[in-house]
mmCIF file of C-alpha atoms in Angstrom:
data_model
loop_
_atom_site.group_PDB
_atom_site.id
_atom_site.type_symbol
_atom_site.label_atom_id
_atom_site.label_comp_id
_atom_site.label_asym_id
_atom_site.label_seq_id
_atom_site.Cartn_x
_atom_site.Cartn_y
_atom_site.Cartn_z
ATOM 1 C CA UNK M 1 0.000 0.000 0.000
ATOM 2 C CA UNK M 2 1.225 3.532 -0.760
ATOM 3 C CA UNK M 3 2.705 5.293 2.303
ATOM 4 C CA UNK M 4 3.946 8.503 0.692
ATOM 5 C CA UNK M 5 3.738 11.644 2.809
ATOM 6 C CA UNK M 6 4.382 15.360 2.581
ATOM 7 C CA UNK M 7 5.507 17.321 -0.465
ATOM 8 C CA UNK M 8 6.918 14.232 -2.213
ATOM 9 C CA UNK M 9 3.549 12.490 -1.908
ATOM 10 C CA UNK M 10 1.728 15.380 -3.574
ATOM 11 C CA UNK M 11 4.226 15.511 -6.443
ATOM 12 C CA UNK M 12 4.068 11.748 -6.988
ATOM 13 C CA UNK M 13 0.289 11.865 -7.047
ATOM 14 C CA UNK M 14 0.437 14.643 -9.641
ATOM 15 C CA UNK M 15 2.917 12.602 -11.717
ATOM 16 C CA UNK M 16 0.666 9.521 -11.656
ATOM 17 C CA UNK M 17 -2.391 11.580 -12.579
ATOM 18 C CA UNK M 18 -0.497 13.227 -15.439
ATOM 19 C CA UNK M 19 0.555 9.851 -16.863
ATOM 20 C CA UNK M 20 -2.956 8.409 -16.571
ATOM 21 C CA UNK M 21 -4.360 11.402 -18.448
ATOM 22 C CA UNK M 22 -1.527 11.511 -21.035
ATOM 23 C CA UNK M 23 0.392 8.208 -21.248
ATOM 24 C CA UNK M 24 2.931 9.798 -23.624
ATOM 25 C CA UNK M 25 4.336 12.911 -21.935
ATOM 26 C CA UNK M 26 6.718 14.970 -24.055
ATOM 27 C CA UNK M 27 9.050 17.789 -23.096
ATOM 28 C CA UNK M 28 7.482 19.992 -25.769
ATOM 29 C CA UNK M 29 3.855 19.663 -24.659
ATOM 30 C CA UNK M 30 4.062 18.772 -20.952
ATOM 31 C CA UNK M 31 7.396 20.031 -19.573
ATOM 32 C CA UNK M 32 6.230 20.461 -15.969
ATOM 33 C CA UNK M 33 4.532 17.073 -15.801
ATOM 34 C CA UNK M 34 7.562 15.404 -17.368
ATOM 35 C CA UNK M 35 9.822 17.072 -14.787
ATOM 36 C CA UNK M 36 7.676 15.605 -11.996
ATOM 37 C CA UNK M 37 7.872 12.124 -13.495
ATOM 38 C CA UNK M 38 11.639 12.464 -13.843
ATOM 39 C CA UNK M 39 12.035 13.641 -10.239
ATOM 40 C CA UNK M 40 10.031 10.718 -8.828
ATOM 41 C CA UNK M 41 10.652 8.170 -11.546
ATOM 42 C CA UNK M 42 11.659 5.213 -9.351
ATOM 43 C CA UNK M 43 8.690 5.559 -6.966
ATOM 44 C CA UNK M 44 6.161 6.177 -9.745
ATOM 45 C CA UNK M 45 7.518 3.370 -11.949
ATOM 46 C CA UNK M 46 7.406 0.947 -8.996
ATOM 47 C CA UNK M 47 3.800 1.899 -8.214
ATOM 48 C CA UNK M 48 2.611 1.298 -11.775
ATOM 49 C CA UNK M 49 4.468 -2.009 -12.042
ATOM 50 C CA UNK M 50 3.344 -3.291 -8.636
ATOM 51 C CA UNK M 51 -0.252 -2.125 -8.594
ATOM 52 C CA UNK M 52 -1.229 -2.248 -12.274
ATOM 53 C CA UNK M 53 1.406 -4.273 -14.102
ATOM 54 C CA UNK M 54 2.074 -1.356 -16.477
ATOM 55 C CA UNK M 55 5.589 -0.472 -17.646
ATOM 56 C CA UNK M 56 6.888 3.095 -17.449
ATOM 57 C CA UNK M 57 9.828 4.187 -19.612
ATOM 58 C CA UNK M 58 11.645 7.500 -19.346
ATOM 59 C CA UNK M 59 14.236 9.180 -21.553
ATOM 60 C CA UNK M 60 15.511 12.694 -22.110
ATOM 61 C CA UNK M 61 12.515 14.017 -24.037
ATOM 62 C CA UNK M 62 9.519 11.961 -22.943
ATOM 63 C CA UNK M 63 7.903 9.486 -20.577
ATOM 64 C CA UNK M 64 5.762 6.617 -21.847
ATOM 65 C CA UNK M 65 3.298 4.664 -19.732
ATOM 66 C CA UNK M 66 2.416 1.418 -21.498
ATOM 67 C CA UNK M 67 -1.202 1.013 -20.453
ATOM 68 C CA UNK M 68 -2.975 -2.259 -21.215
ATOM 69 C CA UNK M 69 -6.760 -2.287 -20.677
ATOM 70 C CA UNK M 70 -8.285 -4.671 -18.188
ATOM 71 C CA UNK M 71 -10.943 -5.779 -20.644
ATOM 72 C CA UNK M 72 -11.522 -4.324 -24.108
ATOM 73 C CA UNK M 73 -15.228 -5.203 -23.845
ATOM 74 C CA UNK M 74 -15.647 -2.213 -21.555
ATOM 75 C CA UNK M 75 -13.508 0.242 -23.517
ATOM 76 C CA UNK M 76 -15.054 3.608 -24.360
ATOM 77 C CA UNK M 77 -16.267 3.376 -27.944
ATOM 78 C CA UNK M 78 -18.129 6.658 -28.386
ATOM 79 C CA UNK M 79 -15.071 8.663 -29.367
ATOM 80 C CA UNK M 80 -12.839 5.778 -30.439
ATOM 81 C CA UNK M 81 -11.585 5.459 -34.026
ATOM 82 C CA UNK M 82 -13.305 2.917 -36.239
ATOM 83 C CA UNK M 83 -11.559 -0.337 -36.995
ATOM 84 C CA UNK M 84 -10.514 0.995 -40.400
ATOM 85 C CA UNK M 85 -9.131 4.196 -38.891
ATOM 86 C CA UNK M 86 -7.250 2.233 -36.225
ATOM 87 C CA UNK M 87 -5.705 0.060 -38.940
ATOM 88 C CA UNK M 88 -4.653 3.186 -40.834
ATOM 89 C CA UNK M 89 -3.061 4.616 -37.677
ATOM 90 C CA UNK M 90 -0.879 1.505 -37.535
ATOM 91 C CA UNK M 91 -0.133 1.733 -41.252
ATOM 92 C CA UNK M 92 0.870 5.402 -40.953
ATOM 93 C CA UNK M 93 3.161 4.557 -38.031
ATOM 94 C CA UNK M 94 4.744 1.826 -40.127
ATOM 95 C CA UNK M 95 5.417 4.007 -43.175
ATOM 96 C CA UNK M 96 6.655 6.960 -41.088
ATOM 97 C CA UNK M 97 9.753 4.921 -40.313
ATOM 98 C CA UNK M 98 10.957 5.528 -43.878
ATOM 99 C CA UNK M 99 9.844 9.173 -44.076
ATOM 100 C CA UNK M 100 12.118 12.177 -43.636
ATOM 101 C CA UNK M 101 11.610 14.919 -41.058
ATOM 102 C CA UNK M 102 8.668 16.215 -43.078
ATOM 103 C CA UNK M 103 5.981 14.486 -45.089
ATOM 104 C CA UNK M 104 2.575 15.211 -46.576
ATOM 105 C CA UNK M 105 -0.701 13.372 -47.015
ATOM 106 C CA UNK M 106 0.042 12.481 -50.626
ATOM 107 C CA UNK M 107 3.304 10.744 -49.705
ATOM 108 C CA UNK M 108 1.655 8.906 -46.808
ATOM 109 C CA UNK M 109 -1.217 7.802 -49.055
ATOM 110 C CA UNK M 110 1.189 6.491 -51.707
ATOM 111 C CA UNK M 111 3.267 4.571 -49.176
ATOM 112 C CA UNK M 112 0.172 3.101 -47.510
ATOM 113 C CA UNK M 113 -1.254 2.069 -50.891
ATOM 114 C CA UNK M 114 1.967 0.218 -51.660
ATOM 115 C CA UNK M 115 2.078 -1.452 -48.238
ATOM 116 C CA UNK M 116 -1.547 -2.547 -48.209
ATOM 117 C CA UNK M 117 -1.349 -3.838 -51.779
ATOM 118 C CA UNK M 118 1.547 -6.078 -50.739
ATOM 119 C CA UNK M 119 -0.246 -7.343 -47.607
ATOM 120 C CA UNK M 120 -3.216 -9.638 -48.410
ATOM 121 C CA UNK M 121 -4.525 -9.556 -44.821
ATOM 122 C CA UNK M 122 -5.113 -5.779 -44.945
ATOM 123 C CA UNK M 123 -7.707 -4.097 -47.134
ATOM 124 C CA UNK M 124 -5.986 -2.105 -49.880
ATOM 125 C CA UNK M 125 -6.020 1.653 -49.383
ATOM 126 C CA UNK M 126 -7.505 3.469 -52.376
ATOM 127 C CA UNK M 127 -6.820 7.228 -52.422
ATOM 128 C CA UNK M 128 -9.451 7.707 -55.117
ATOM 129 C CA UNK M 129 -12.193 6.748 -52.639
ATOM 130 C CA UNK M 130 -13.718 9.501 -50.500
ATOM 131 C CA UNK M 131 -14.175 7.234 -47.474
ATOM 132 C CA UNK M 132 -10.552 6.076 -47.575
ATOM 133 C CA UNK M 133 -9.299 9.664 -47.762
ATOM 134 C CA UNK M 134 -11.561 10.663 -44.855
ATOM 135 C CA UNK M 135 -10.357 7.723 -42.737
ATOM 136 C CA UNK M 136 -6.724 8.570 -43.484
ATOM 137 C CA UNK M 137 -7.227 12.174 -42.357
ATOM 138 C CA UNK M 138 -8.938 10.913 -39.171
ATOM 139 C CA UNK M 139 -5.923 8.688 -38.478
ATOM 140 C CA UNK M 140 -3.525 11.556 -39.125
ATOM 141 C CA UNK M 141 -5.460 13.873 -36.798
ATOM 142 C CA UNK M 142 -5.236 11.267 -34.045
ATOM 143 C CA UNK M 143 -1.470 11.080 -34.520
ATOM 144 C CA UNK M 144 -1.298 14.892 -34.457
ATOM 145 C CA UNK M 145 -3.150 14.819 -31.138
ATOM 146 C CA UNK M 146 -0.445 12.532 -29.745
ATOM 147 C CA UNK M 147 2.384 14.682 -31.170
ATOM 148 C CA UNK M 148 3.572 12.047 -33.622
ATOM 149 C CA UNK M 149 2.855 14.538 -36.394
ATOM 150 C CA UNK M 150 2.636 18.329 -36.288
ATOM 151 C CA UNK M 151 0.575 19.984 -38.989
ATOM 152 C CA UNK M 152 2.010 22.936 -40.881
ATOM 153 C CA UNK M 153 0.186 26.024 -39.590
ATOM 154 C CA UNK M 154 -0.378 27.531 -43.032
ATOM 155 C CA UNK M 155 -1.851 24.315 -44.410
ATOM 156 C CA UNK M 156 -3.991 23.962 -41.283
ATOM 157 C CA UNK M 157 -5.370 27.477 -41.613
ATOM 158 C CA UNK M 158 -6.099 26.871 -45.283
ATOM 159 C CA UNK M 159 -8.053 23.707 -44.448
ATOM 160 C CA UNK M 160 -5.865 21.512 -46.644
ATOM 161 C CA UNK M 161 -6.944 18.317 -44.878
ATOM 162 C CA UNK M 162 -10.554 19.102 -45.735
ATOM 163 C CA UNK M 163 -9.552 19.844 -49.326
ATOM 164 C CA UNK M 164 -7.690 16.517 -49.496
ATOM 165 C CA UNK M 165 -10.810 14.645 -48.373
ATOM 166 C CA UNK M 166 -12.757 16.454 -51.095
ATOM 167 C CA UNK M 167 -10.173 15.315 -53.633
ATOM 168 C CA UNK M 168 -8.028 18.363 -54.355
ATOM 169 C CA UNK M 169 -5.699 19.332 -51.491
ATOM 170 C CA UNK M 170 -2.608 18.334 -49.589
ATOM 171 C CA UNK M 171 -1.097 19.084 -46.154
ATOM 172 C CA UNK M 172 2.437 19.173 -44.795
ATOM 173 C CA UNK M 173 3.513 17.622 -41.464
ATOM 174 C CA UNK M 174 6.612 17.517 -39.304
ATOM 175 C CA UNK M 175 7.402 13.952 -38.205
ATOM 176 C CA UNK M 176 8.429 13.221 -34.605
ATOM 177 C CA UNK M 177 10.052 9.839 -35.090
ATOM 178 C CA UNK M 178 10.717 9.202 -31.403
ATOM 179 C CA UNK M 179 7.037 9.672 -30.507
ATOM 180 C CA UNK M 180 6.027 7.444 -33.414
ATOM 181 C CA UNK M 181 8.239 4.666 -32.058
ATOM 182 C CA UNK M 182 6.558 4.950 -28.640
ATOM 183 C CA UNK M 183 2.931 5.056 -29.797
ATOM 184 C CA UNK M 184 2.021 1.378 -29.803
ATOM 185 C CA UNK M 185 1.559 -0.096 -26.325
ATOM 186 C CA UNK M 186 1.433 -3.873 -26.005
ATOM 187 C CA UNK M 187 3.004 -6.366 -23.587
ATOM 188 C CA UNK M 188 5.194 -7.754 -26.377
ATOM 189 C CA UNK M 189 6.515 -6.148 -29.592
ATOM 190 C CA UNK M 190 3.968 -6.568 -32.421
ATOM 191 C CA UNK M 191 6.634 -8.147 -34.639
ATOM 192 C CA UNK M 192 7.015 -10.981 -32.100
ATOM 193 C CA UNK M 193 3.308 -11.728 -31.737
ATOM 194 C CA UNK M 194 2.069 -14.905 -33.377
ATOM 195 C CA UNK M 195 -1.601 -13.865 -33.039
ATOM 196 C CA UNK M 196 -3.546 -10.653 -32.441
ATOM 197 C CA UNK M 197 -4.693 -11.825 -28.985
ATOM 198 C CA UNK M 198 -1.114 -11.776 -27.735
ATOM 199 C CA UNK M 199 -1.020 -8.002 -28.123
ATOM 200 C CA UNK M 200 -3.657 -7.744 -25.370
ATOM 201 C CA UNK M 201 -2.252 -10.265 -22.916
ATOM 202 C CA UNK M 202 -2.601 -8.754 -19.482
ATOM 203 C CA UNK M 203 0.351 -10.073 -17.489
ATOM 204 C CA UNK M 204 3.143 -11.534 -19.563
ATOM 205 C CA UNK M 205 4.942 -12.733 -16.449
ATOM 206 C CA UNK M 206 1.822 -14.336 -14.960
ATOM 207 C CA UNK M 207 0.151 -17.172 -16.867
ATOM 208 C CA UNK M 208 -2.440 -17.907 -14.150
ATOM 209 C CA UNK M 209 -5.542 -15.724 -14.691
ATOM 210 C CA UNK M 210 -6.837 -16.770 -11.261
ATOM 211 C CA UNK M 211 -3.781 -15.736 -9.243
ATOM 212 C CA UNK M 212 -4.254 -12.932 -6.656
ATOM 213 C CA UNK M 213 -1.527 -10.972 -8.464
ATOM 214 C CA UNK M 214 -3.424 -11.058 -11.767
ATOM 215 C CA UNK M 215 -6.831 -10.396 -10.198
ATOM 216 C CA UNK M 216 -5.508 -7.357 -8.315
ATOM 217 C CA UNK M 217 -4.081 -5.901 -11.540
ATOM 218 C CA UNK M 218 -7.346 -6.517 -13.376
ATOM 219 C CA UNK M 219 -9.522 -4.857 -10.746
ATOM 220 C CA UNK M 220 -7.275 -1.834 -10.242
ATOM 221 C CA UNK M 221 -7.067 -1.320 -14.013
ATOM 222 C CA UNK M 222 -10.856 -1.488 -14.250
ATOM 223 C CA UNK M 223 -11.268 0.914 -11.342
ATOM 224 C CA UNK M 224 -8.828 3.478 -12.746
ATOM 225 C CA UNK M 225 -9.575 3.161 -16.459
ATOM 226 C CA UNK M 226 -13.372 3.016 -16.515
ATOM 227 C CA UNK M 227 -16.152 5.298 -15.224
ATOM 228 C CA UNK M 228 -17.413 2.619 -12.856
ATOM 229 C CA UNK M 229 -16.688 -0.958 -11.837
ATOM 230 C CA UNK M 230 -19.821 -3.096 -11.580
ATOM 231 C CA UNK M 231 -19.777 -6.349 -9.621
ATOM 232 C CA UNK M 232 -22.139 -7.970 -12.119
ATOM 233 C CA UNK M 233 -19.522 -7.531 -14.879
ATOM 234 C CA UNK M 234 -16.812 -9.403 -12.967
ATOM 235 C CA UNK M 235 -15.876 -13.036 -13.378
ATOM 236 C CA UNK M 236 -16.480 -15.355 -10.412
ATOM 237 C CA UNK M 237 -12.828 -15.135 -9.313
ATOM 238 C CA UNK M 238 -12.702 -11.352 -9.770
ATOM 239 C CA UNK M 239 -15.912 -10.922 -7.778
ATOM 240 C CA UNK M 240 -14.604 -13.054 -4.914
ATOM 241 C CA UNK M 241 -11.350 -11.078 -4.788
ATOM 242 C CA UNK M 242 -13.168 -7.739 -5.024
ATOM 243 C CA UNK M 243 -15.654 -8.508 -2.240
ATOM 244 C CA UNK M 244 -12.796 -9.504 0.060
ATOM 245 C CA UNK M 245 -10.397 -6.658 -0.837
ATOM 246 C CA UNK M 246 -12.556 -3.755 -2.104
ATOM 247 C CA UNK M 247 -11.646 -1.410 0.769
ATOM 248 C CA UNK M 248 -7.945 -2.086 0.248
ATOM 249 C CA UNK M 249 -8.273 -1.505 -3.506
ATOM 250 C CA UNK M 250 -10.117 1.766 -2.920
ATOM 251 C CA UNK M 251 -7.516 2.970 -0.412
ATOM 252 C CA UNK M 252 -4.703 2.165 -2.854
ATOM 253 C CA UNK M 253 -6.310 4.326 -5.543
ATOM 254 C CA UNK M 254 -7.228 7.157 -3.184
ATOM 255 C CA UNK M 255 -3.744 7.486 -1.700
ATOM 256 C CA UNK M 256 -1.889 7.281 -5.015
ATOM 257 C CA UNK M 257 -4.200 9.573 -7.010
ATOM 258 C CA UNK M 258 -5.406 11.937 -4.282
ATOM 259 C CA UNK M 259 -8.980 11.214 -5.276
ATOM 260 C CA UNK M 260 -12.142 9.655 -3.851
ATOM 261 C CA UNK M 261 -13.506 6.171 -4.492
ATOM 262 C CA UNK M 262 -17.196 5.625 -3.871
ATOM 263 C CA UNK M 263 -18.172 2.071 -2.940
ATOM 264 C CA UNK M 264 -21.739 0.819 -3.210
ATOM 265 C CA UNK M 265 -23.410 -2.575 -3.277
ATOM 266 C CA UNK M 266 -23.355 -2.623 -7.087
ATOM 267 C CA UNK M 267 -19.657 -1.750 -7.378
ATOM 268 C CA UNK M 268 -17.263 1.181 -7.126
ATOM 269 C CA UNK M 269 -16.281 4.324 -9.013
ATOM 270 C CA UNK M 270 -13.515 6.920 -8.895
ATOM 271 C CA UNK M 271 -15.065 10.367 -8.366
ATOM 272 C CA UNK M 272 -12.718 12.872 -9.970
ATOM 273 C CA UNK M 273 -13.616 15.703 -12.352
ATOM 274 C CA UNK M 274 -10.066 16.115 -13.689
ATOM 275 C CA UNK M 275 -9.278 12.495 -14.537
ATOM 276 C CA UNK M 276 -12.488 11.576 -16.328
ATOM 277 C CA UNK M 277 -12.836 11.998 -20.087
ATOM 278 C CA UNK M 278 -16.618 11.860 -19.686
ATOM 279 C CA UNK M 279 -17.385 15.233 -18.069
ATOM 280 C CA UNK M 280 -20.724 16.091 -16.543
ATOM 281 C CA UNK M 281 -22.693 17.897 -19.285
ATOM 282 C CA UNK M 282 -23.032 21.256 -17.525
ATOM 283 C CA UNK M 283 -21.898 23.412 -20.457
ATOM 284 C CA UNK M 284 -24.650 22.522 -22.909
ATOM 285 C CA UNK M 285 -28.398 22.898 -22.524
ATOM 286 C CA UNK M 286 -29.539 19.739 -24.297
ATOM 287 C CA UNK M 287 -27.513 17.116 -22.341
ATOM 288 C CA UNK M 288 -28.303 18.870 -19.082
ATOM 289 C CA UNK M 289 -32.013 18.901 -19.909
ATOM 290 C CA UNK M 290 -31.801 15.190 -20.753
ATOM 291 C CA UNK M 291 -30.342 14.507 -17.317
ATOM 292 C CA UNK M 292 -33.109 16.480 -15.632
ATOM 293 C CA UNK M 293 -35.712 14.573 -17.646
ATOM 294 C CA UNK M 294 -34.123 11.226 -16.726
ATOM 295 C CA UNK M 295 -34.129 12.251 -13.062
ATOM 296 C CA UNK M 296 -37.786 13.291 -13.254
ATOM 297 C CA UNK M 297 -38.741 9.990 -14.920
ATOM 298 C CA UNK M 298 -36.883 8.043 -12.254
ATOM 299 C CA UNK M 299 -38.719 9.831 -9.441
ATOM 300 C CA UNK M 300 -42.037 9.306 -11.222
ATOM 301 C CA UNK M 301 -41.307 5.592 -11.552
ATOM 302 C CA UNK M 302 -40.350 5.484 -7.891
ATOM 303 C CA UNK M 303 -43.644 7.127 -6.872
ATOM 304 C CA UNK M 304 -45.605 4.711 -9.078
ATOM 305 C CA UNK M 305 -43.837 1.753 -7.483
ATOM 306 C CA UNK M 306 -44.532 3.102 -4.000
ATOM 307 C CA UNK M 307 -48.245 3.459 -4.771
ATOM 308 C CA UNK M 308 -48.389 -0.150 -5.987
ATOM 309 C CA UNK M 309 -46.926 -1.600 -2.815
ATOM 310 C CA UNK M 310 -48.741 0.727 -0.408
ATOM 311 C CA UNK M 311 -51.993 -0.837 0.875
#
């Protein structure tokens, strides 16, 4: 269990929170957060390895937390790329290895067309198709978000990506090769995997899915990575471990993240406005009104139920 205290504890909590929010911290985008990780690297790395089974690497310009989800069935899909876009992200990362310090969409499209034509298992990219061009731009924007690519400001202002999708534009990018090499996170290098499932293996060093070590990692990953952990979603072994250790699991998260864990009969959830990527819809009228309507319907249903059981 975490026993950090004082100023060091606060800085380590901030470092862990920064890595959970941005698993690839770069000196360009997050200099202060990266400095915290560097200052407390041993303690933070040990916590991630011990509590979650996630590897943390650090070099001069960046820190990379290799997160592996507890269960992809419960991954957030609302804002996730489509399967085609995810495949193109991987293809772009592959072809960037042979690109210079700058590239453009046309070059990336040509290289991806060549690569996919030579690989029967991957659908061939066709730059003459609107949907393929749109998916490629979506993949590129995702890589820009993670600082693998930086769009040229003039091309961005001119809306060249939009023009490319429409069939008549181009856009220039600066390539950050180091970030590209760190993008993929899997327990083993993709080139060494004999099947796709191996890229999502949870604990490479632990082959027993029922061991306390594995179950603890699974539950802490679920608790930290998802909006809520529901007992009904757990396997029999996970449920047994959770019911016996839920207070200890909650305390571990609270002390390391400086947050609050709410435990109820149906499960547990981390209550933290800064860490969630699903904010409460208080800045838009429609979602807020929907919540009020849902609340009103719930209370109406509750009153109806009470009338039925009241003699």
